[in-house]
Tab-separated table of C-alpha atoms and ligand atoms in Angstrom:
chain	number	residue	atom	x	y	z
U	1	UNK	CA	-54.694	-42.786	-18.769
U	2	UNK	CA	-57.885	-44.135	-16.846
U	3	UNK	CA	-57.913	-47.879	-17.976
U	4	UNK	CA	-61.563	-49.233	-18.566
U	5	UNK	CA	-60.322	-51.894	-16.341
U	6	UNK	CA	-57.539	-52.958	-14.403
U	7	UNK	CA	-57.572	-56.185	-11.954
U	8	UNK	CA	-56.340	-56.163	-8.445
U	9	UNK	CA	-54.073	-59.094	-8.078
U	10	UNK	CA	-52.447	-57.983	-4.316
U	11	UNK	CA	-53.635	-61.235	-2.159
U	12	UNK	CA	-52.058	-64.292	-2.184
U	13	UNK	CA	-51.448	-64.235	-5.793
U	14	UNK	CA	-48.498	-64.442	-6.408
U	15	UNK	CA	-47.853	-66.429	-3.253
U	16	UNK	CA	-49.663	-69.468	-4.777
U	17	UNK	CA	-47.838	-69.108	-8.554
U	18	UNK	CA	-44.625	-69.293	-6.829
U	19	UNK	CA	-45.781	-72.748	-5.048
U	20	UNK	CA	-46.303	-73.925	-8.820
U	21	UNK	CA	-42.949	-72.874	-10.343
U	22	UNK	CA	-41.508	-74.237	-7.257
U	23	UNK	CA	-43.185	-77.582	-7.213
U	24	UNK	CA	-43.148	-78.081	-11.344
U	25	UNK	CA	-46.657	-78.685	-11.247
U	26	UNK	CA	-47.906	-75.961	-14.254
U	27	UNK	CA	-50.324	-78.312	-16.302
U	28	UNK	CA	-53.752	-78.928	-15.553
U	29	UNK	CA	-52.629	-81.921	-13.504
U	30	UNK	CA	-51.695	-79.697	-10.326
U	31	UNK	CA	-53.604	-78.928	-7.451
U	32	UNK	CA	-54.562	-76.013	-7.197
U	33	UNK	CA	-57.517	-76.850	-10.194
U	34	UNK	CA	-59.512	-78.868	-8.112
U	35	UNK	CA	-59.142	-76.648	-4.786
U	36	UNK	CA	-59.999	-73.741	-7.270
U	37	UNK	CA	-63.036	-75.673	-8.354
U	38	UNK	CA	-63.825	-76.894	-4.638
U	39	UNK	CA	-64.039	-73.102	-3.171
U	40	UNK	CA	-65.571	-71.651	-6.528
U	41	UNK	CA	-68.274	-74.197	-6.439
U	42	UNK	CA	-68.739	-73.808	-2.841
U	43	UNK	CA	-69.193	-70.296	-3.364
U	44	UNK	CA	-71.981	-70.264	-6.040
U	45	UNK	CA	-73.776	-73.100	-4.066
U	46	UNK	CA	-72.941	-75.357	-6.679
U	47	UNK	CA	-72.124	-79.031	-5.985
U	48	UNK	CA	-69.708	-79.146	-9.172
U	49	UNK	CA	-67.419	-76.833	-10.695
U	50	UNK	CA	-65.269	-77.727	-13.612
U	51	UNK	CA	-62.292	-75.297	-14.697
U	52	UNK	CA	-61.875	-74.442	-18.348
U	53	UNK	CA	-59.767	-72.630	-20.720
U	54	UNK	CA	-62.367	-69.400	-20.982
U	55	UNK	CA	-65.970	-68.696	-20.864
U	56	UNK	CA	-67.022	-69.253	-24.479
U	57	UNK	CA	-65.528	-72.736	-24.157
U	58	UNK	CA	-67.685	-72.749	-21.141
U	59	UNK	CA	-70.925	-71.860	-22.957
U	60	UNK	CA	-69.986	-74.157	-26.017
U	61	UNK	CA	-69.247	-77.121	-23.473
U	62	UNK	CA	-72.762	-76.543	-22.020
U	63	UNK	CA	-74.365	-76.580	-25.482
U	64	UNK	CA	-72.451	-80.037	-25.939
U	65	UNK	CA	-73.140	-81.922	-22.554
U	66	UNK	CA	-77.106	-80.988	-22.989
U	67	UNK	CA	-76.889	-82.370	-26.554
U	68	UNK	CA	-78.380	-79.426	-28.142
U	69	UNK	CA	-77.837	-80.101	-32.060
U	70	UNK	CA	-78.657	-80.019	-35.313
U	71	UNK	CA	-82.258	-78.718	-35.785
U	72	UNK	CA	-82.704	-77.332	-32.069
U	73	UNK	CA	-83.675	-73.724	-30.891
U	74	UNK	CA	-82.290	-71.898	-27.934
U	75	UNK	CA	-84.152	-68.599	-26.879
U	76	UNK	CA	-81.457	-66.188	-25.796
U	77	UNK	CA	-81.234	-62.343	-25.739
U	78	UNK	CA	-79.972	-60.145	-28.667
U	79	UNK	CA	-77.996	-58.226	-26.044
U	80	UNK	CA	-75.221	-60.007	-25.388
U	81	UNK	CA	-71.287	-61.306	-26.453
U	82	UNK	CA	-71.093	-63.532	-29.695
U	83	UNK	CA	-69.963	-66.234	-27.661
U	84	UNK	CA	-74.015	-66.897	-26.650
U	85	UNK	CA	-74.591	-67.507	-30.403
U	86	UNK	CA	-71.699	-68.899	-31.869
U	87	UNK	CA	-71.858	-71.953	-29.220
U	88	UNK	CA	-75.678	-72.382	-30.165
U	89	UNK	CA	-74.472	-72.336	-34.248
U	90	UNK	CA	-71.626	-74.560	-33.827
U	91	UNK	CA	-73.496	-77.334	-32.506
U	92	UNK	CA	-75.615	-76.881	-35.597
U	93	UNK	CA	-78.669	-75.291	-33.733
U	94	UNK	CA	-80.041	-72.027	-34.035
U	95	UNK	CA	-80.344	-69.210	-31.430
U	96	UNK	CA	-83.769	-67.847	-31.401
U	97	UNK	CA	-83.498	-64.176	-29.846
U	98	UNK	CA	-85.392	-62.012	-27.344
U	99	UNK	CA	-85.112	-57.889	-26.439
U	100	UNK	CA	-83.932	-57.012	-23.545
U	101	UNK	CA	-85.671	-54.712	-20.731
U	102	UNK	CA	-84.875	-50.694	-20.810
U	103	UNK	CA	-84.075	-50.358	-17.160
U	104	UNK	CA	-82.164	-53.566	-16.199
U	105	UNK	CA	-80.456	-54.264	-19.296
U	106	UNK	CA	-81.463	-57.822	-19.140
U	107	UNK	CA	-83.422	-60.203	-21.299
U	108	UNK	CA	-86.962	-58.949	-20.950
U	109	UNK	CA	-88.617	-62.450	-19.722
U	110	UNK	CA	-92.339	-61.913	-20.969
U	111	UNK	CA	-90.823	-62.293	-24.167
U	112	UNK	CA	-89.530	-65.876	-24.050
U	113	UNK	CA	-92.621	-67.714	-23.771
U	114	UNK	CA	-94.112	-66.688	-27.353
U	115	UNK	CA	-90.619	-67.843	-28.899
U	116	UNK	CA	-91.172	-71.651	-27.895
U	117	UNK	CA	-92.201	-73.972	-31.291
U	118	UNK	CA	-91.599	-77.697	-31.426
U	119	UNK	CA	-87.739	-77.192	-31.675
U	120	UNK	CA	-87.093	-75.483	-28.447
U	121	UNK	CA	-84.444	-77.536	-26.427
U	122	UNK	CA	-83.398	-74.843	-24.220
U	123	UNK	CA	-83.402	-70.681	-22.210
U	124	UNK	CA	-80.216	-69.413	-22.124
U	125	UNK	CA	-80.074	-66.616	-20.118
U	126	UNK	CA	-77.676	-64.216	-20.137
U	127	UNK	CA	-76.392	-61.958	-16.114
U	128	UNK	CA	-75.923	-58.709	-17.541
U	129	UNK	CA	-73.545	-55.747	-16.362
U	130	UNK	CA	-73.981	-56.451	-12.390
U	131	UNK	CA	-77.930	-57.299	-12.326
U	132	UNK	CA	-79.501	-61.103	-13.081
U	133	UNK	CA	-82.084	-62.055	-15.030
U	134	UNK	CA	-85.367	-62.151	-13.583
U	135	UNK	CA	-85.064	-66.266	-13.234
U	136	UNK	CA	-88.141	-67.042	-11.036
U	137	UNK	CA	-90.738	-66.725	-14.167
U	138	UNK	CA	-87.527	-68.541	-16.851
U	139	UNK	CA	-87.638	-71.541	-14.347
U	140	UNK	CA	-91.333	-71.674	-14.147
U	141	UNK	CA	-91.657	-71.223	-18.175
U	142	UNK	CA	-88.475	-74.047	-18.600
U	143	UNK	CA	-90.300	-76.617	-16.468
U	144	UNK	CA	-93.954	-75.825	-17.965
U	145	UNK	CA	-91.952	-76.872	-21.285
U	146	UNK	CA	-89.589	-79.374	-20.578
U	147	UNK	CA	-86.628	-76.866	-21.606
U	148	UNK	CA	-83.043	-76.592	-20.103
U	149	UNK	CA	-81.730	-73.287	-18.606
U	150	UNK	CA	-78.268	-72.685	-19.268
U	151	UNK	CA	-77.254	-69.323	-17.182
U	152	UNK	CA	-74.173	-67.309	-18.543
U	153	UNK	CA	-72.787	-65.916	-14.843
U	154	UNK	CA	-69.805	-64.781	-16.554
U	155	UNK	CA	-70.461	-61.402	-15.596
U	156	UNK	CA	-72.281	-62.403	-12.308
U	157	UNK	CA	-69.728	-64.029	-9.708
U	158	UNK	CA	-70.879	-63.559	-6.048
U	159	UNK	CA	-74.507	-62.136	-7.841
U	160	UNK	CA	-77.350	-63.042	-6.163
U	161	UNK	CA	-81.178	-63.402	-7.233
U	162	UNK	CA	-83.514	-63.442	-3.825
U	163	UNK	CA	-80.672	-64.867	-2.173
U	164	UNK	CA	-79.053	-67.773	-4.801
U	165	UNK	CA	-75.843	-67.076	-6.239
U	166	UNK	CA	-76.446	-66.821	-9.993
U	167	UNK	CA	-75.568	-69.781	-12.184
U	168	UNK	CA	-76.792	-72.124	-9.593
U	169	UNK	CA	-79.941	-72.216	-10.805
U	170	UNK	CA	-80.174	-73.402	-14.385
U	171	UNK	CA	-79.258	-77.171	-15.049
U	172	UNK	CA	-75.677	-75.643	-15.949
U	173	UNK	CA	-74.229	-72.109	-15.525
U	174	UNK	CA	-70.924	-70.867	-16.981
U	175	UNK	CA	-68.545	-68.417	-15.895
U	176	UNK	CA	-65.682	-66.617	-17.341
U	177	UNK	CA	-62.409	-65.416	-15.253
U	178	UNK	CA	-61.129	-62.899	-18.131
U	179	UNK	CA	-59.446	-59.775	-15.882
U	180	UNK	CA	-62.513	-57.438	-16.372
U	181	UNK	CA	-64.163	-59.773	-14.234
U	182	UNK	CA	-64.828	-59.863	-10.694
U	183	UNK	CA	-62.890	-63.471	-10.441
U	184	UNK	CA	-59.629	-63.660	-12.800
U	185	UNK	CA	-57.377	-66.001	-14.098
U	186	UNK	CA	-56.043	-64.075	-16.976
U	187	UNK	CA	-58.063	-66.071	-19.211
U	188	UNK	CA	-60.396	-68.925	-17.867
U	189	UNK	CA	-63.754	-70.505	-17.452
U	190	UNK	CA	-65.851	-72.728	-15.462
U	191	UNK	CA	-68.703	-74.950	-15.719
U	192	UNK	CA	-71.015	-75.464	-12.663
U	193	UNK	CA	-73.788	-77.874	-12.097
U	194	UNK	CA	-75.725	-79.770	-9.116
U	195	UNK	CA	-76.195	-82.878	-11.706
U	196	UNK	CA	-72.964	-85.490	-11.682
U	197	UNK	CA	-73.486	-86.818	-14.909
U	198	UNK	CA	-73.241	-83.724	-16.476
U	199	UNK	CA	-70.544	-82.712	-14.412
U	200	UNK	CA	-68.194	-86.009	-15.730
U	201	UNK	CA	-69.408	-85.334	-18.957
U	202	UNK	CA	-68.323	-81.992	-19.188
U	203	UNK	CA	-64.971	-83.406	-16.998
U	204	UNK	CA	-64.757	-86.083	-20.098
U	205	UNK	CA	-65.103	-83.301	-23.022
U	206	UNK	CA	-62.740	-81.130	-21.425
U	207	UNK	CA	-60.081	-83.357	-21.666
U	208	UNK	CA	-60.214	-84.928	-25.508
U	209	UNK	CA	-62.283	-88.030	-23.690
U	210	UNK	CA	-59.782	-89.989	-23.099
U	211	UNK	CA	-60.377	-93.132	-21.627
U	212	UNK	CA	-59.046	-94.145	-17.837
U	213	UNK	CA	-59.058	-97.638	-18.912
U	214	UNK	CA	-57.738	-97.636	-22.950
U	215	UNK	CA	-56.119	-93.605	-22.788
U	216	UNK	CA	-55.388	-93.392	-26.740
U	217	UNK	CA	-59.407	-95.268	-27.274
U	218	UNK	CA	-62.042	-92.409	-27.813
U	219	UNK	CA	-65.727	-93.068	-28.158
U	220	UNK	CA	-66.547	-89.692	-28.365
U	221	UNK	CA	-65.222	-86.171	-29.664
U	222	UNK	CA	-63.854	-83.820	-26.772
U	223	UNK	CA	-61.861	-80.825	-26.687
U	224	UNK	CA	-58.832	-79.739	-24.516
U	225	UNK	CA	-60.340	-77.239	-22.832
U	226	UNK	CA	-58.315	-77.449	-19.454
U	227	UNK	CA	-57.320	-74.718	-17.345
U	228	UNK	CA	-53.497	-75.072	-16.454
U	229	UNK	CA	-51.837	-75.267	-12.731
U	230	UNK	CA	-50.719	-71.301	-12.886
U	231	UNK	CA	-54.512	-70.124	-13.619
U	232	UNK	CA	-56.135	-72.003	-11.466
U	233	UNK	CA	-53.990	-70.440	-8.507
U	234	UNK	CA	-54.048	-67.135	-8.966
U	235	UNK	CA	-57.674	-68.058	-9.406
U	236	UNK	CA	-58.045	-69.441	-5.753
U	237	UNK	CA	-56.252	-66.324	-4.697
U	238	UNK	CA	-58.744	-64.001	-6.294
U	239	UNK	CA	-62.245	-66.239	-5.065
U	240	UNK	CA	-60.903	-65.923	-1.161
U	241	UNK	CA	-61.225	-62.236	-1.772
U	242	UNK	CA	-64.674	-62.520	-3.528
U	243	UNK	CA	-66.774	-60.932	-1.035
U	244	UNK	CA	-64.566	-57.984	-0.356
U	245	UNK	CA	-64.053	-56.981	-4.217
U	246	UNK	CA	-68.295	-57.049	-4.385
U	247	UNK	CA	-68.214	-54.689	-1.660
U	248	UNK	CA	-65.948	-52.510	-3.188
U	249	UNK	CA	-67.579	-53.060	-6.687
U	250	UNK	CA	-70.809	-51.987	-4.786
U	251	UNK	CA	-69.026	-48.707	-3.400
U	252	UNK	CA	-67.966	-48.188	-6.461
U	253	UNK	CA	-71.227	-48.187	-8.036
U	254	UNK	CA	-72.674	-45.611	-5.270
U	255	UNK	CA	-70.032	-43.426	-5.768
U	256	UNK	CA	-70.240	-42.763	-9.476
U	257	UNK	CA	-74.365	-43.020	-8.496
U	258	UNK	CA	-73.958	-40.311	-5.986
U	259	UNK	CA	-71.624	-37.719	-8.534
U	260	UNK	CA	-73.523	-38.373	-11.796
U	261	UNK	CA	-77.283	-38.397	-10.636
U	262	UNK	CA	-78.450	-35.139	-11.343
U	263	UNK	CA	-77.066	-34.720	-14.968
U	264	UNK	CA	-79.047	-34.289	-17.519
U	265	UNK	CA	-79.328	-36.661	-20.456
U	266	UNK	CA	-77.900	-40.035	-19.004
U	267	UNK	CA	-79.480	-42.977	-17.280
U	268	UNK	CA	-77.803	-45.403	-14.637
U	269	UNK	CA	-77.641	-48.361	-13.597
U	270	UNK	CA	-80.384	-49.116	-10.985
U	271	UNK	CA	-79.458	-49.891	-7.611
U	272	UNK	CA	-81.838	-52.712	-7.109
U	273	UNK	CA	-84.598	-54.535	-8.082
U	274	UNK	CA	-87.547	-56.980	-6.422
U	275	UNK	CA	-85.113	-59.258	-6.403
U	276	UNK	CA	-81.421	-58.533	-6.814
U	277	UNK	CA	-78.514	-55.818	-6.139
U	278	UNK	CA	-76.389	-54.545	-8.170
U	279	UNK	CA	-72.555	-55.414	-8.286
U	280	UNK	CA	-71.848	-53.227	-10.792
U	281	UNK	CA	-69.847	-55.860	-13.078
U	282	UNK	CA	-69.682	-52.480	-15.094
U	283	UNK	CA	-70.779	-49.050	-14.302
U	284	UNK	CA	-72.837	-48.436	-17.457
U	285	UNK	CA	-74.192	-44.848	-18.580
U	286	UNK	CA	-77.087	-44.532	-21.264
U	287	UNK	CA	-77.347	-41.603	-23.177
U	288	UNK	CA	-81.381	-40.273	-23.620
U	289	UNK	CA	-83.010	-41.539	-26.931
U	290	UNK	CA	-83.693	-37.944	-27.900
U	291	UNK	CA	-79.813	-36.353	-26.377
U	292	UNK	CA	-78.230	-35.146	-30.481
U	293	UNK	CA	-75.377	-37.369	-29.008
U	294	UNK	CA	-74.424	-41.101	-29.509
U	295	UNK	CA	-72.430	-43.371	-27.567
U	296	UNK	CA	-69.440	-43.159	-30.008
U	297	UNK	CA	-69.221	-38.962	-29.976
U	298	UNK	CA	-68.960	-39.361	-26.130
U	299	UNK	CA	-66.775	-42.371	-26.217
U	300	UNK	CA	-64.455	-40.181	-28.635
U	301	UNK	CA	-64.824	-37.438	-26.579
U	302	UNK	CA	-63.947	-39.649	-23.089
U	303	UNK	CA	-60.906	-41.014	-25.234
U	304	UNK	CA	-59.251	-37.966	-25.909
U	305	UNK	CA	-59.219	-36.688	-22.075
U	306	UNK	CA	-57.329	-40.291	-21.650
U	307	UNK	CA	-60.687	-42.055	-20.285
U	308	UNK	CA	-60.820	-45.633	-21.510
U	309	UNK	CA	-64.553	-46.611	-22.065
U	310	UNK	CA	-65.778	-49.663	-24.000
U	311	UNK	CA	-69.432	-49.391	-25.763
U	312	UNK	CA	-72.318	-51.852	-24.862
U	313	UNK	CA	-72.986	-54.981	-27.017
U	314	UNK	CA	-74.054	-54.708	-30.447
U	315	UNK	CA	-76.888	-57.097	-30.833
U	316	UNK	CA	-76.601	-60.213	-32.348
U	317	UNK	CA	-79.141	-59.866	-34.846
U	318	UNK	CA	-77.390	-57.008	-36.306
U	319	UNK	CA	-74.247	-58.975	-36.535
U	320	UNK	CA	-72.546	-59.053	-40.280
U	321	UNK	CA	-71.250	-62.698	-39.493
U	322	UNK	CA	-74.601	-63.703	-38.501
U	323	UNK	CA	-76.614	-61.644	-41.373
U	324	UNK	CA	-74.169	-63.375	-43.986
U	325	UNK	CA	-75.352	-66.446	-43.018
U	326	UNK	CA	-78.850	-65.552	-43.321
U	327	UNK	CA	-79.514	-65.248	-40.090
U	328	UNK	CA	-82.069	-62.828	-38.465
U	329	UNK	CA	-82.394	-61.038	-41.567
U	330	UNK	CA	-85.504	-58.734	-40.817
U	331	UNK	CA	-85.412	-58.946	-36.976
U	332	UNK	CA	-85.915	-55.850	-35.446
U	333	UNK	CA	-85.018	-55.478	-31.710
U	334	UNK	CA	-85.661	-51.470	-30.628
U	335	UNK	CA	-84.519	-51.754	-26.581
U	336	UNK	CA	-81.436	-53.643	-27.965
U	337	UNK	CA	-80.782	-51.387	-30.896
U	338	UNK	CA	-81.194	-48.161	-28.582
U	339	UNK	CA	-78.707	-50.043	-25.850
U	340	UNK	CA	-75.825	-50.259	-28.440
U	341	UNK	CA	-76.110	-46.951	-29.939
U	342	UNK	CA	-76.532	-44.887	-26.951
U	343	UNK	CA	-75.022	-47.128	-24.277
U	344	UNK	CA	-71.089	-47.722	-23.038
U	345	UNK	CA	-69.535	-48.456	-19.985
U	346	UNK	CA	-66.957	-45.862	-18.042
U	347	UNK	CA	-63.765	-46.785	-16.165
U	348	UNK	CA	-65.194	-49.874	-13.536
U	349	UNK	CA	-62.185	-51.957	-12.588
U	350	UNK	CA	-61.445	-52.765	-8.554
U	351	UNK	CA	-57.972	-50.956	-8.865
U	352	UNK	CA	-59.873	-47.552	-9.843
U	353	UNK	CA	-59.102	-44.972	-6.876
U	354	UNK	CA	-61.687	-42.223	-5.740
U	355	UNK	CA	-60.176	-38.904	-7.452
U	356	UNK	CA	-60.317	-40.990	-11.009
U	357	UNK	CA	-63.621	-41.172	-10.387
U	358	UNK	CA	-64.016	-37.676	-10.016
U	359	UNK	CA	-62.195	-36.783	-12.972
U	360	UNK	CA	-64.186	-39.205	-15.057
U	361	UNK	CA	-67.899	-38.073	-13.918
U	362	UNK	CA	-66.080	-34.419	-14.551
U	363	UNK	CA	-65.448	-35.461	-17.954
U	364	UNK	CA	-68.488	-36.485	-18.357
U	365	UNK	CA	-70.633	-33.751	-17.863
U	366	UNK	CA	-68.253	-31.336	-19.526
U	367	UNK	CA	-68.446	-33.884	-22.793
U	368	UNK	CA	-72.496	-33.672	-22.381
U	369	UNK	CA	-72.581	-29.526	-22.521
U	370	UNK	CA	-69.852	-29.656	-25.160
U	371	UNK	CA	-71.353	-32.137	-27.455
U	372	UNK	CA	-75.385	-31.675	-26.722
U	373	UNK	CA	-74.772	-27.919	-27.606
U	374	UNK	CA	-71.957	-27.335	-29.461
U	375	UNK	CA	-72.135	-24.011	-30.678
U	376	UNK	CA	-72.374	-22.421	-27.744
U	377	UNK	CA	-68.453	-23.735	-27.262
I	1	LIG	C1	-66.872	-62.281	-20.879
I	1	LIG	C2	-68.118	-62.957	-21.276
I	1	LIG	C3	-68.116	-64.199	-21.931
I	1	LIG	C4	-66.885	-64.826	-22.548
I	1	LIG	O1	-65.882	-65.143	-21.714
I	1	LIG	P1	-64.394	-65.318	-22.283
I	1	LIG	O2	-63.672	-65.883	-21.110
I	1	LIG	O3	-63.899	-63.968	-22.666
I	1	LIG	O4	-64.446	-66.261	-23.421
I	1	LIG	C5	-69.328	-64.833	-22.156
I	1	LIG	N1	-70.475	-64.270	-21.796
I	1	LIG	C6	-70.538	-63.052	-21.217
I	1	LIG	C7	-71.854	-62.478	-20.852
I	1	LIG	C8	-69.355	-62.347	-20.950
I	1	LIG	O5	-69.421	-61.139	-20.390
């Protein structure tokens, strides 16, 4: 079996979780969370980092500290994880959704500005599969209307756009450490931020807001949302190596670029654009709108040669949670539609060797001829 994605966990690892079992300190109380937050922040430019449980906490934490609420909007692309949405909806505001753009994947930015009314509170933009969001005309369109950017990196550690690591440049950006990502803690998450107040805030809803003064006294509802002793170093462990796993994500990418270019049928990911390369978060393949093939025959096809693939996001306006609640009942999103039916990602994860991913492009273009014309096999 070729995993979709396996972590490599071989620096110092294990090192660090044996300096917790050995010192007692597992909780969130130990050290290694703040030097975890020190080096992550320092490494997205950020001036505060805040460790969480996952990302989705992340994203719902940002929703909370910006006191987005009941009767708010928040433009965000229908090409993306639920957690986007369900953050937005459980603090009783309503995501307000864009398409995304055919090439890059990401939210397609000329949309946004025609989605502002009266209720808009706030962008949130979402780093998709290794490339950012075009952020240059977001920050220019946030500031024209007195609207917060929230930037879901969770995909995008060590990403850069024109030079600034991704989720610096929103008023908050959020991060997830699950183990298909380039950072992991198992599971995890992290706020970052350049504003202080935000950054206690979020430090105060983490942890139930409990008071330094009066513990047991609360003036306001928080969550426990801390990340624990044991993730936080084999997170530390995984952000020294940050650099070298985008470098090999990055080899990766030119590698499968290099043996799947000229089929027929499929597009890539791009390389680059104005303003950003790729770090291949995933190595995504897109199957042509007219190809007699959909994402799901190939997938099947991938599965039964023991080639773990995952499709792309099905678009939150086609979502049955979201459509039983009356939400974006007649939307209609065609880039975003086309993504999920034609789109999925192949085997991408640092520990994947060379000859896999031969045998994967291989697969690939045998599962193309097979399936695109059938009777001929
Ligand atoms: C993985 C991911 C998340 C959620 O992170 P979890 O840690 O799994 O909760 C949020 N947004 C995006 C874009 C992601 O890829």
């Amino acid at each position: 079996m070729i995993p979709v994605n396996e972590p490599l966990l071989d620096g110092n690892e294990k090192k660090y979780l044996c300096e917790c079992i050995d010192s007692g300190w597992v909780s969130s109380e130990g050290p290694f969370v703040k030097r975890f937050e020190n080096a992550f922040a320092a490494r997205v430019n950020s001036q505060h980092a805040v460790a969480l449980t996952n990302g989705s906490a992340a994203l719902e934490l940002a929703v909370a500290v910006l006191d987005i609420g009941e009767g708010d909007e928040v433009i965000m692309p229908t090409f993306t994880i639920i957690s986007c949405a369900n953050a937005v909806i459980r603090a009783g505001a309503t995501p307000v959704l864009v398409d995304v753009d055919p090439v890059t994947w990401n939210m397609d930015v000329a949309q946004v500005e025609a989605k502002i009314t009266g209720k808009t509170r706030a962008i949130m933009v979402v780093h998709t599969y290794g490339l950012p969001v075009d952020m240059a005309p977001i920050l220019e369109i946030a500031s024209r209307h007195g609207l917060r950017v929230i930037e879901d990196a969770a995909e995008a550690h060590g990403l850069d756009y024109n030079g600034i690591p991704c989720g610096s440049m929103g008023d908050i950006g959020t991060f997830s450490f699950y183990p298909n990502k380039h950072v992991t803690t198992g599971e995890g998450g992290m706020v970052v931020t350049n504003d202080e107040q935000l950054a206690e805030r979020c430090r105060s809803l983490r942890n139930l807001c409990f008071q330094a003064s009066r513990r047991f006294v609360h003036e306001e509802m928080g969550w426990n949302m801390r990340m624990t002793n044991l993730q936080a170093a084999v997170g530390l462990a995984q952000v020294e190596r940050l650099d070298e796993f985008i470098l090999k994500k990055r080899e990766m990418g030119a590698y499968y670029t290099q043996l799947l270019q000229g089929v027929n049928g499929i597009q890539l990911p791009v390389v680059r654009t104005d303003y950003a390369e790729n770090i291949y978060w995933v190595y995504g393949i897109l199957l042509d709108q007219d190809l007699p093939v959909n994402a799901k025959m190939m997938m099947d096809f991938l599965g039964a040669r023991k080639i773990g693939t995952r499709p792309f996001f099905y678009p939150l306006h086609r979502q049955p949670v979201y459509q039983g609640m009356g939400l974006f009942v007649d939307e209609s999103y065609p880039i975003a539609e086309y993504l999920s039916e034609k789109g999925f990602y192949i085997p991408s994860g640092l520990k994947l060797n060379r000859v896999q991913m031969v045998e994967v492009a291989e697969a690939l273009n045998v599962g193309l001829d097979e399936l695109v014309s059938p009777v001929l096999h």
